[in-house]
Amino acid sequence: QLQASGGGLVQTGGSLRLSCAASRNTWGVNTMAWHRQAPGKQRELVATTFSSGEANYADSVKGRFTISRDNARKSVFLEMTSLKPEDTAVYYCNVDATTTWPPVWQNLWGQGTLVTVSS
C-alpha cells in the first residue's frame, strides 16, 4: 500500500530525493517517517513528520536531510543532500494510514529503496 522510489547511486556530496506514496484507497495519513537499514546493521529512524507539521531528525542527518509531506497526495518525501558513504542503506517509508472514516490507523511500511553513496 506504500510505493517508495528515488533511490540510486550517487557520489559523496551528492543529493537524492526519495518519494513514498500511499495507495489511492487511503483516506488519510498521520505520522510519516523514513527509516534506513545499512548492511549488517539494525534499522534506524532517520526522520519523522507529524500531522502538526513538526519534524524530527536523527542526529546523523540533521542539517543534511529534509522530510516533507503532501497530505492531499498522501505522500512523504526525503530530500538528502551532502550525502556520505555512511548514508548507504535501504530506505523505508513508514506511514500511519487509514482507509476508513472514522479512522482505523494502520502502520504501513514501503518496500524499501536502495541508496548507495560512493566514496
Short mmCIF file of N, CA, C and O in Angstrom, two decimals:
data_model
loop_
_atom_site.label_atom_id
_atom_site.label_comp_id
_atom_site.label_asym_id
_atom_site.label_seq_id
_atom_site.Cartn_x
_atom_site.Cartn_y
_atom_site.Cartn_z
N GLN A 1 0.81 -1.20 0.00
CA GLN A 1 0.00 0.00 0.00
C GLN A 1 0.85 1.26 0.00
O GLN A 1 0.31 2.36 -0.11
N LEU A 2 2.18 1.11 0.16
CA LEU A 2 3.09 2.23 0.05
C LEU A 2 4.08 1.93 -1.06
O LEU A 2 4.61 0.83 -1.15
N GLN A 3 4.32 2.91 -1.90
CA GLN A 3 5.25 2.76 -3.01
C GLN A 3 6.35 3.79 -2.85
O GLN A 3 6.10 4.99 -2.96
N ALA A 4 7.58 3.30 -2.61
CA ALA A 4 8.72 4.18 -2.44
C ALA A 4 9.55 4.19 -3.71
O ALA A 4 9.63 3.18 -4.42
N SER A 5 10.21 5.32 -3.98
CA SER A 5 11.05 5.45 -5.16
C SER A 5 12.08 6.54 -4.92
O SER A 5 12.00 7.30 -3.95
N GLY A 6 13.06 6.61 -5.82
CA GLY A 6 14.03 7.68 -5.79
C GLY A 6 15.43 7.28 -5.39
O GLY A 6 16.35 8.10 -5.46
N GLY A 7 15.62 6.04 -4.98
CA GLY A 7 16.95 5.61 -4.61
C GLY A 7 17.85 5.50 -5.83
O GLY A 7 17.41 5.58 -6.97
N GLY A 8 19.16 5.30 -5.56
CA GLY A 8 20.10 5.16 -6.65
C GLY A 8 21.52 5.28 -6.17
O GLY A 8 21.79 5.26 -4.96
N LEU A 9 22.42 5.40 -7.13
CA LEU A 9 23.84 5.52 -6.85
C LEU A 9 24.25 6.98 -7.01
O LEU A 9 23.94 7.60 -8.04
N VAL A 10 24.95 7.51 -6.01
CA VAL A 10 25.37 8.90 -6.05
C VAL A 10 26.76 9.01 -5.43
O VAL A 10 27.12 8.19 -4.58
N GLN A 11 27.51 9.99 -5.85
CA GLN A 11 28.83 10.20 -5.28
C GLN A 11 28.74 10.96 -3.96
O GLN A 11 27.75 11.65 -3.69
N THR A 12 29.78 10.86 -3.16
CA THR A 12 29.86 11.62 -1.91
C THR A 12 29.65 13.10 -2.20
O THR A 12 30.22 13.65 -3.14
N GLY A 13 28.79 13.71 -1.38
CA GLY A 13 28.46 15.11 -1.57
C GLY A 13 27.26 15.36 -2.45
O GLY A 13 26.78 16.49 -2.55
N GLY A 14 26.76 14.32 -3.08
CA GLY A 14 25.62 14.45 -3.98
C GLY A 14 24.30 14.50 -3.24
O GLY A 14 24.25 14.49 -2.00
N SER A 15 23.23 14.54 -4.02
CA SER A 15 21.88 14.65 -3.48
C SER A 15 20.94 13.65 -4.12
O SER A 15 21.15 13.24 -5.27
N LEU A 16 19.93 13.26 -3.37
CA LEU A 16 18.85 12.41 -3.87
C LEU A 16 17.55 12.83 -3.19
O LEU A 16 17.58 13.34 -2.07
N ARG A 17 16.45 12.55 -3.86
CA ARG A 17 15.13 12.81 -3.28
C ARG A 17 14.30 11.54 -3.34
O ARG A 17 14.06 10.99 -4.42
N LEU A 18 13.92 11.08 -2.17
CA LEU A 18 13.09 9.89 -2.07
C LEU A 18 11.62 10.29 -1.97
O LEU A 18 11.29 11.31 -1.36
N SER A 19 10.77 9.47 -2.57
CA SER A 19 9.33 9.71 -2.52
C SER A 19 8.62 8.45 -2.07
O SER A 19 9.08 7.33 -2.33
N CYS A 20 7.50 8.64 -1.43
CA CYS A 20 6.69 7.50 -0.98
C CYS A 20 5.23 7.93 -1.01
O CYS A 20 4.87 8.94 -0.41
N ALA A 21 4.42 7.15 -1.71
CA ALA A 21 3.01 7.49 -1.84
C ALA A 21 2.14 6.35 -1.36
O ALA A 21 2.42 5.17 -1.66
N ALA A 22 1.09 6.69 -0.64
CA ALA A 22 0.12 5.67 -0.22
C ALA A 22 -0.84 5.38 -1.37
O ALA A 22 -1.01 6.18 -2.28
N SER A 23 -1.45 4.23 -1.29
CA SER A 23 -2.35 3.81 -2.37
C SER A 23 -3.60 4.69 -2.42
O SER A 23 -3.92 5.39 -1.46
N ARG A 24 -4.30 4.63 -3.54
CA ARG A 24 -5.44 5.52 -3.78
C ARG A 24 -6.59 5.29 -2.82
O ARG A 24 -7.41 6.19 -2.61
N ASN A 25 -6.67 4.10 -2.23
CA ASN A 25 -7.78 3.85 -1.31
C ASN A 25 -7.49 4.34 0.10
O ASN A 25 -8.27 4.11 1.02
N THR A 26 -6.37 5.05 0.27
CA THR A 26 -6.03 5.63 1.58
C THR A 26 -6.86 6.87 1.82
O THR A 26 -6.86 7.78 0.98
N TRP A 27 -7.56 6.91 2.95
CA TRP A 27 -8.41 8.05 3.24
C TRP A 27 -7.61 9.17 3.88
O TRP A 27 -7.83 10.35 3.61
N GLY A 28 -6.69 8.80 4.76
CA GLY A 28 -5.92 9.82 5.45
C GLY A 28 -4.61 9.26 5.96
O GLY A 28 -4.43 8.05 6.09
N VAL A 29 -3.68 10.15 6.24
CA VAL A 29 -2.38 9.78 6.80
C VAL A 29 -2.11 10.62 8.03
O VAL A 29 -2.60 11.75 8.14
N ASN A 30 -1.30 10.09 8.91
CA ASN A 30 -0.97 10.79 10.14
C ASN A 30 0.55 10.93 10.21
O ASN A 30 1.13 11.59 9.35
N THR A 31 1.19 10.30 11.17
CA THR A 31 2.65 10.37 11.26
C THR A 31 3.28 9.62 10.09
O THR A 31 2.84 8.54 9.73
N MET A 32 4.31 10.25 9.50
CA MET A 32 5.00 9.66 8.36
C MET A 32 6.50 9.73 8.64
O MET A 32 6.98 10.74 9.19
N ALA A 33 7.23 8.71 8.26
CA ALA A 33 8.64 8.66 8.62
C ALA A 33 9.46 7.92 7.58
O ALA A 33 8.91 7.19 6.75
N TRP A 34 10.76 8.14 7.66
CA TRP A 34 11.72 7.37 6.87
C TRP A 34 12.66 6.68 7.86
O TRP A 34 13.15 7.29 8.81
N HIS A 35 12.93 5.41 7.58
CA HIS A 35 13.90 4.62 8.32
C HIS A 35 14.94 4.14 7.31
O HIS A 35 14.70 4.18 6.10
N ARG A 36 16.06 3.65 7.80
CA ARG A 36 17.03 3.05 6.91
C ARG A 36 17.73 1.88 7.60
O ARG A 36 17.80 1.83 8.83
N GLN A 37 18.22 0.98 6.76
CA GLN A 37 18.94 -0.17 7.28
C GLN A 37 20.16 -0.40 6.41
O GLN A 37 20.04 -0.73 5.22
N ALA A 38 21.32 -0.22 7.01
CA ALA A 38 22.59 -0.45 6.32
C ALA A 38 22.95 -1.93 6.45
O ALA A 38 22.49 -2.62 7.38
N PRO A 39 23.78 -2.44 5.55
CA PRO A 39 24.17 -3.85 5.61
C PRO A 39 24.77 -4.21 6.96
O PRO A 39 25.68 -3.53 7.45
N GLY A 40 24.24 -5.26 7.57
CA GLY A 40 24.76 -5.73 8.84
C GLY A 40 24.37 -4.91 10.04
O GLY A 40 24.85 -5.17 11.15
N LYS A 41 23.50 -3.92 9.86
CA LYS A 41 23.10 -3.06 10.97
C LYS A 41 21.60 -3.12 11.17
O LYS A 41 20.84 -3.55 10.30
N GLN A 42 21.16 -2.65 12.33
CA GLN A 42 19.75 -2.60 12.63
C GLN A 42 19.09 -1.42 11.90
O GLN A 42 19.74 -0.43 11.58
N ARG A 43 17.80 -1.56 11.68
CA ARG A 43 17.06 -0.47 11.07
C ARG A 43 17.01 0.71 12.05
O ARG A 43 16.82 0.52 13.25
N GLU A 44 17.19 1.92 11.52
CA GLU A 44 17.17 3.10 12.36
C GLU A 44 16.23 4.15 11.79
O GLU A 44 16.04 4.25 10.58
N LEU A 45 15.66 4.94 12.70
CA LEU A 45 14.77 6.02 12.32
C LEU A 45 15.60 7.21 11.83
O LEU A 45 16.51 7.65 12.51
N VAL A 46 15.26 7.71 10.66
CA VAL A 46 16.00 8.82 10.06
C VAL A 46 15.28 10.14 10.29
O VAL A 46 15.89 11.12 10.73
N ALA A 47 14.00 10.18 9.97
CA ALA A 47 13.25 11.44 10.09
C ALA A 47 11.76 11.14 10.21
O ALA A 47 11.29 10.14 9.65
N THR A 48 11.07 12.01 10.92
CA THR A 48 9.63 11.86 11.13
C THR A 48 8.94 13.19 10.89
O THR A 48 9.45 14.24 11.30
N THR A 49 7.79 13.15 10.23
CA THR A 49 6.95 14.32 10.10
C THR A 49 5.57 14.02 10.69
O THR A 49 4.99 12.97 10.41
N PHE A 50 5.11 14.94 11.51
CA PHE A 50 3.84 14.75 12.21
C PHE A 50 2.75 15.57 11.52
O PHE A 50 3.04 16.51 10.77
N SER A 51 1.50 15.23 11.81
CA SER A 51 0.39 15.94 11.18
C SER A 51 0.38 17.42 11.58
O SER A 51 -0.18 18.25 10.86
N SER A 52 1.03 17.75 12.69
CA SER A 52 1.12 19.15 13.14
C SER A 52 2.06 19.96 12.26
O SER A 52 2.07 21.20 12.32
N GLY A 53 2.88 19.26 11.48
CA GLY A 53 3.88 19.94 10.67
C GLY A 53 5.27 19.87 11.26
O GLY A 53 6.25 20.20 10.60
N GLU A 54 5.37 19.44 12.51
CA GLU A 54 6.69 19.32 13.14
C GLU A 54 7.44 18.15 12.54
O GLU A 54 6.85 17.20 12.02
N ALA A 55 8.75 18.22 12.65
CA ALA A 55 9.60 17.16 12.12
C ALA A 55 10.75 16.91 13.09
O ALA A 55 11.22 17.82 13.77
N ASN A 56 11.17 15.66 13.13
CA ASN A 56 12.33 15.27 13.94
C ASN A 56 13.33 14.56 13.04
O ASN A 56 12.95 13.90 12.07
N TYR A 57 14.60 14.66 13.42
CA TYR A 57 15.66 14.05 12.62
C TYR A 57 16.65 13.33 13.53
O TYR A 57 16.90 13.75 14.66
N ALA A 58 17.24 12.26 13.00
CA ALA A 58 18.37 11.63 13.67
C ALA A 58 19.54 12.61 13.65
O ALA A 58 19.70 13.38 12.69
N ASP A 59 20.35 12.58 14.69
CA ASP A 59 21.49 13.50 14.76
C ASP A 59 22.40 13.36 13.55
O ASP A 59 22.98 14.34 13.09
N SER A 60 22.51 12.14 13.04
CA SER A 60 23.44 11.88 11.94
C SER A 60 23.03 12.55 10.63
O SER A 60 23.86 12.68 9.72
N VAL A 61 21.77 12.98 10.52
CA VAL A 61 21.31 13.57 9.26
C VAL A 61 20.85 15.02 9.41
O VAL A 61 20.50 15.67 8.42
N LYS A 62 20.86 15.54 10.62
CA LYS A 62 20.41 16.92 10.84
C LYS A 62 21.21 17.89 10.00
O LYS A 62 22.44 17.80 9.93
N GLY A 63 20.52 18.80 9.36
CA GLY A 63 21.18 19.80 8.53
C GLY A 63 21.45 19.33 7.12
O GLY A 63 21.82 20.14 6.25
N ARG A 64 21.29 18.03 6.86
CA ARG A 64 21.54 17.50 5.51
C ARG A 64 20.28 16.94 4.87
O ARG A 64 20.12 17.02 3.66
N PHE A 65 19.40 16.38 5.67
CA PHE A 65 18.17 15.77 5.16
C PHE A 65 16.97 16.63 5.55
O PHE A 65 16.95 17.21 6.63
N THR A 66 15.98 16.65 4.68
CA THR A 66 14.73 17.35 4.97
C THR A 66 13.56 16.46 4.61
O THR A 66 13.46 15.98 3.48
N ILE A 67 12.69 16.24 5.59
CA ILE A 67 11.48 15.46 5.35
C ILE A 67 10.32 16.42 5.09
O ILE A 67 10.23 17.47 5.73
N SER A 68 9.46 16.06 4.15
CA SER A 68 8.29 16.88 3.86
C SER A 68 7.13 15.97 3.50
O SER A 68 7.32 14.78 3.26
N ARG A 69 5.94 16.55 3.44
CA ARG A 69 4.77 15.74 3.17
C ARG A 69 3.77 16.51 2.32
O ARG A 69 3.75 17.74 2.33
N ASP A 70 2.96 15.75 1.61
CA ASP A 70 1.85 16.31 0.84
C ASP A 70 0.63 15.51 1.25
O ASP A 70 0.41 14.39 0.77
N ASN A 71 -0.16 16.07 2.15
CA ASN A 71 -1.29 15.33 2.69
C ASN A 71 -2.34 15.02 1.62
O ASN A 71 -2.96 13.96 1.65
N ALA A 72 -2.52 15.93 0.70
CA ALA A 72 -3.52 15.71 -0.35
C ALA A 72 -3.16 14.51 -1.22
O ALA A 72 -4.03 13.76 -1.66
N ARG A 73 -1.87 14.34 -1.44
CA ARG A 73 -1.40 13.22 -2.26
C ARG A 73 -0.97 12.03 -1.42
O ARG A 73 -0.47 11.04 -1.96
N LYS A 74 -1.15 12.13 -0.09
CA LYS A 74 -0.80 11.03 0.82
C LYS A 74 0.64 10.60 0.60
O LYS A 74 0.95 9.40 0.50
N SER A 75 1.52 11.58 0.50
CA SER A 75 2.91 11.31 0.15
C SER A 75 3.87 11.92 1.16
O SER A 75 3.57 12.95 1.78
N VAL A 76 5.03 11.29 1.25
CA VAL A 76 6.11 11.81 2.09
C VAL A 76 7.39 11.76 1.26
O VAL A 76 7.58 10.87 0.43
N PHE A 77 8.25 12.75 1.51
CA PHE A 77 9.47 12.89 0.74
C PHE A 77 10.67 13.03 1.67
O PHE A 77 10.52 13.48 2.82
N LEU A 78 11.84 12.67 1.17
CA LEU A 78 13.08 12.86 1.92
C LEU A 78 14.11 13.43 0.97
O LEU A 78 14.56 12.75 0.05
N GLU A 79 14.43 14.70 1.19
CA GLU A 79 15.46 15.37 0.40
C GLU A 79 16.77 15.16 1.12
O GLU A 79 16.93 15.56 2.28
N MET A 80 17.72 14.52 0.44
CA MET A 80 19.01 14.19 1.04
C MET A 80 20.12 14.94 0.31
O MET A 80 20.25 14.79 -0.91
N THR A 81 20.88 15.71 1.03
CA THR A 81 21.99 16.46 0.45
C THR A 81 23.28 16.12 1.20
O THR A 81 23.25 15.51 2.28
N SER A 82 24.39 16.53 0.62
CA SER A 82 25.71 16.29 1.24
C SER A 82 25.84 14.84 1.67
O SER A 82 26.27 14.54 2.79
N LEU A 83 25.48 13.94 0.79
CA LEU A 83 25.46 12.52 1.13
C LEU A 83 26.86 11.99 1.40
O LEU A 83 27.84 12.42 0.77
N LYS A 84 26.91 11.05 2.34
CA LYS A 84 28.16 10.43 2.76
C LYS A 84 28.08 8.92 2.53
O LYS A 84 26.97 8.36 2.51
N PRO A 85 29.22 8.25 2.42
CA PRO A 85 29.18 6.79 2.27
C PRO A 85 28.41 6.10 3.39
O PRO A 85 27.74 5.08 3.14
N GLU A 86 28.45 6.65 4.58
CA GLU A 86 27.72 6.03 5.69
C GLU A 86 26.21 6.20 5.60
O GLU A 86 25.47 5.64 6.40
N ASP A 87 25.74 6.96 4.62
CA ASP A 87 24.30 7.05 4.37
C ASP A 87 23.81 5.89 3.50
O ASP A 87 22.60 5.76 3.28
N THR A 88 24.73 5.09 3.00
CA THR A 88 24.36 3.94 2.18
C THR A 88 23.49 2.99 2.98
O THR A 88 23.87 2.54 4.06
N ALA A 89 22.30 2.70 2.44
CA ALA A 89 21.34 1.84 3.15
C ALA A 89 20.12 1.64 2.26
O ALA A 89 19.95 2.33 1.24
N VAL A 90 19.27 0.72 2.68
CA VAL A 90 17.93 0.63 2.11
C VAL A 90 17.04 1.54 2.96
O VAL A 90 17.01 1.42 4.19
N TYR A 91 16.34 2.43 2.29
CA TYR A 91 15.48 3.40 2.97
C TYR A 91 14.03 2.95 2.85
O TYR A 91 13.55 2.62 1.76
N TYR A 92 13.35 2.98 3.99
CA TYR A 92 11.96 2.53 4.06
C TYR A 92 11.06 3.67 4.53
O TYR A 92 11.38 4.35 5.51
N CYS A 93 9.95 3.87 3.84
CA CYS A 93 8.96 4.80 4.36
C CYS A 93 8.01 4.05 5.29
O CYS A 93 7.79 2.86 5.13
N ASN A 94 7.48 4.77 6.25
CA ASN A 94 6.64 4.19 7.29
C ASN A 94 5.54 5.19 7.59
O ASN A 94 5.84 6.33 7.94
N VAL A 95 4.30 4.78 7.40
CA VAL A 95 3.19 5.73 7.46
C VAL A 95 2.04 5.16 8.29
O VAL A 95 1.68 3.99 8.13
N ASP A 96 1.47 5.99 9.14
CA ASP A 96 0.21 5.66 9.79
C ASP A 96 -0.90 6.12 8.85
O ASP A 96 -1.03 7.31 8.56
N ALA A 97 -1.68 5.16 8.37
CA ALA A 97 -2.69 5.48 7.37
C ALA A 97 -4.01 4.79 7.71
O ALA A 97 -4.04 3.80 8.42
N THR A 98 -5.08 5.35 7.17
CA THR A 98 -6.39 4.74 7.33
C THR A 98 -7.12 4.74 6.00
O THR A 98 -6.97 5.67 5.20
N THR A 99 -7.89 3.71 5.77
CA THR A 99 -8.71 3.63 4.56
C THR A 99 -10.17 3.90 4.88
O THR A 99 -11.03 3.78 4.00
N THR A 100 -10.46 4.23 6.15
CA THR A 100 -11.85 4.40 6.56
C THR A 100 -12.02 5.66 7.38
O THR A 100 -11.08 6.25 7.88
N TRP A 101 -13.30 6.08 7.53
CA TRP A 101 -13.67 7.13 8.46
C TRP A 101 -14.92 6.66 9.22
O TRP A 101 -15.90 6.28 8.57
N PRO A 102 -14.90 6.68 10.56
CA PRO A 102 -13.81 7.12 11.44
C PRO A 102 -12.54 6.32 11.18
O PRO A 102 -12.59 5.17 10.75
N PRO A 103 -11.41 6.92 11.47
CA PRO A 103 -10.15 6.27 11.12
C PRO A 103 -9.82 5.05 11.97
O PRO A 103 -10.07 5.04 13.17
N VAL A 104 -9.31 4.04 11.31
CA VAL A 104 -8.70 2.89 11.98
C VAL A 104 -7.27 2.88 11.46
O VAL A 104 -7.00 2.47 10.32
N TRP A 105 -6.35 3.39 12.28
CA TRP A 105 -4.99 3.62 11.81
C TRP A 105 -4.21 2.33 11.70
O TRP A 105 -4.24 1.48 12.60
N GLN A 106 -3.53 2.18 10.58
CA GLN A 106 -2.64 1.06 10.35
C GLN A 106 -1.23 1.60 10.15
O GLN A 106 -1.05 2.64 9.52
N ASN A 107 -0.24 0.89 10.67
CA ASN A 107 1.15 1.27 10.48
C ASN A 107 1.70 0.49 9.29
O ASN A 107 1.82 -0.73 9.35
N LEU A 108 1.99 1.22 8.22
CA LEU A 108 2.39 0.60 6.97
C LEU A 108 3.86 0.85 6.66
O LEU A 108 4.41 1.92 6.98
N TRP A 109 4.47 -0.11 5.96
CA TRP A 109 5.86 0.01 5.52
C TRP A 109 5.94 -0.11 4.01
O TRP A 109 5.28 -0.96 3.40
N GLY A 110 6.79 0.73 3.41
CA GLY A 110 7.07 0.60 2.00
C GLY A 110 8.06 -0.52 1.76
O GLY A 110 8.62 -1.11 2.69
N GLN A 111 8.32 -0.81 0.49
CA GLN A 111 9.15 -1.95 0.13
C GLN A 111 10.64 -1.66 0.24
O GLN A 111 11.44 -2.59 0.16
N GLY A 112 11.02 -0.42 0.42
CA GLY A 112 12.43 -0.09 0.52
C GLY A 112 13.01 0.34 -0.81
O GLY A 112 12.68 -0.22 -1.85
N THR A 113 13.89 1.33 -0.74
CA THR A 113 14.60 1.78 -1.94
C THR A 113 16.07 1.95 -1.56
O THR A 113 16.38 2.54 -0.52
N LEU A 114 16.96 1.45 -2.39
CA LEU A 114 18.38 1.40 -2.07
C LEU A 114 19.07 2.71 -2.44
O LEU A 114 18.94 3.18 -3.57
N VAL A 115 19.79 3.24 -1.48
CA VAL A 115 20.64 4.41 -1.70
C VAL A 115 22.09 3.99 -1.49
O VAL A 115 22.44 3.45 -0.43
N THR A 116 22.91 4.21 -2.51
CA THR A 116 24.32 3.87 -2.43
C THR A 116 25.14 5.13 -2.68
O THR A 116 24.98 5.77 -3.72
N VAL A 117 26.00 5.44 -1.72
CA VAL A 117 26.85 6.63 -1.84
C VAL A 117 28.29 6.15 -1.99
O VAL A 117 28.84 5.51 -1.09
N SER A 118 28.87 6.46 -3.13
CA SER A 118 30.24 6.03 -3.40
C SER A 118 31.24 7.06 -2.90
O SER A 118 30.98 8.27 -2.93
N SER A 119 32.37 6.57 -2.45
CA SER A 119 33.40 7.47 -1.91
C SER A 119 34.36 7.92 -2.99
O SER A 119 34.32 7.45 -4.12
#
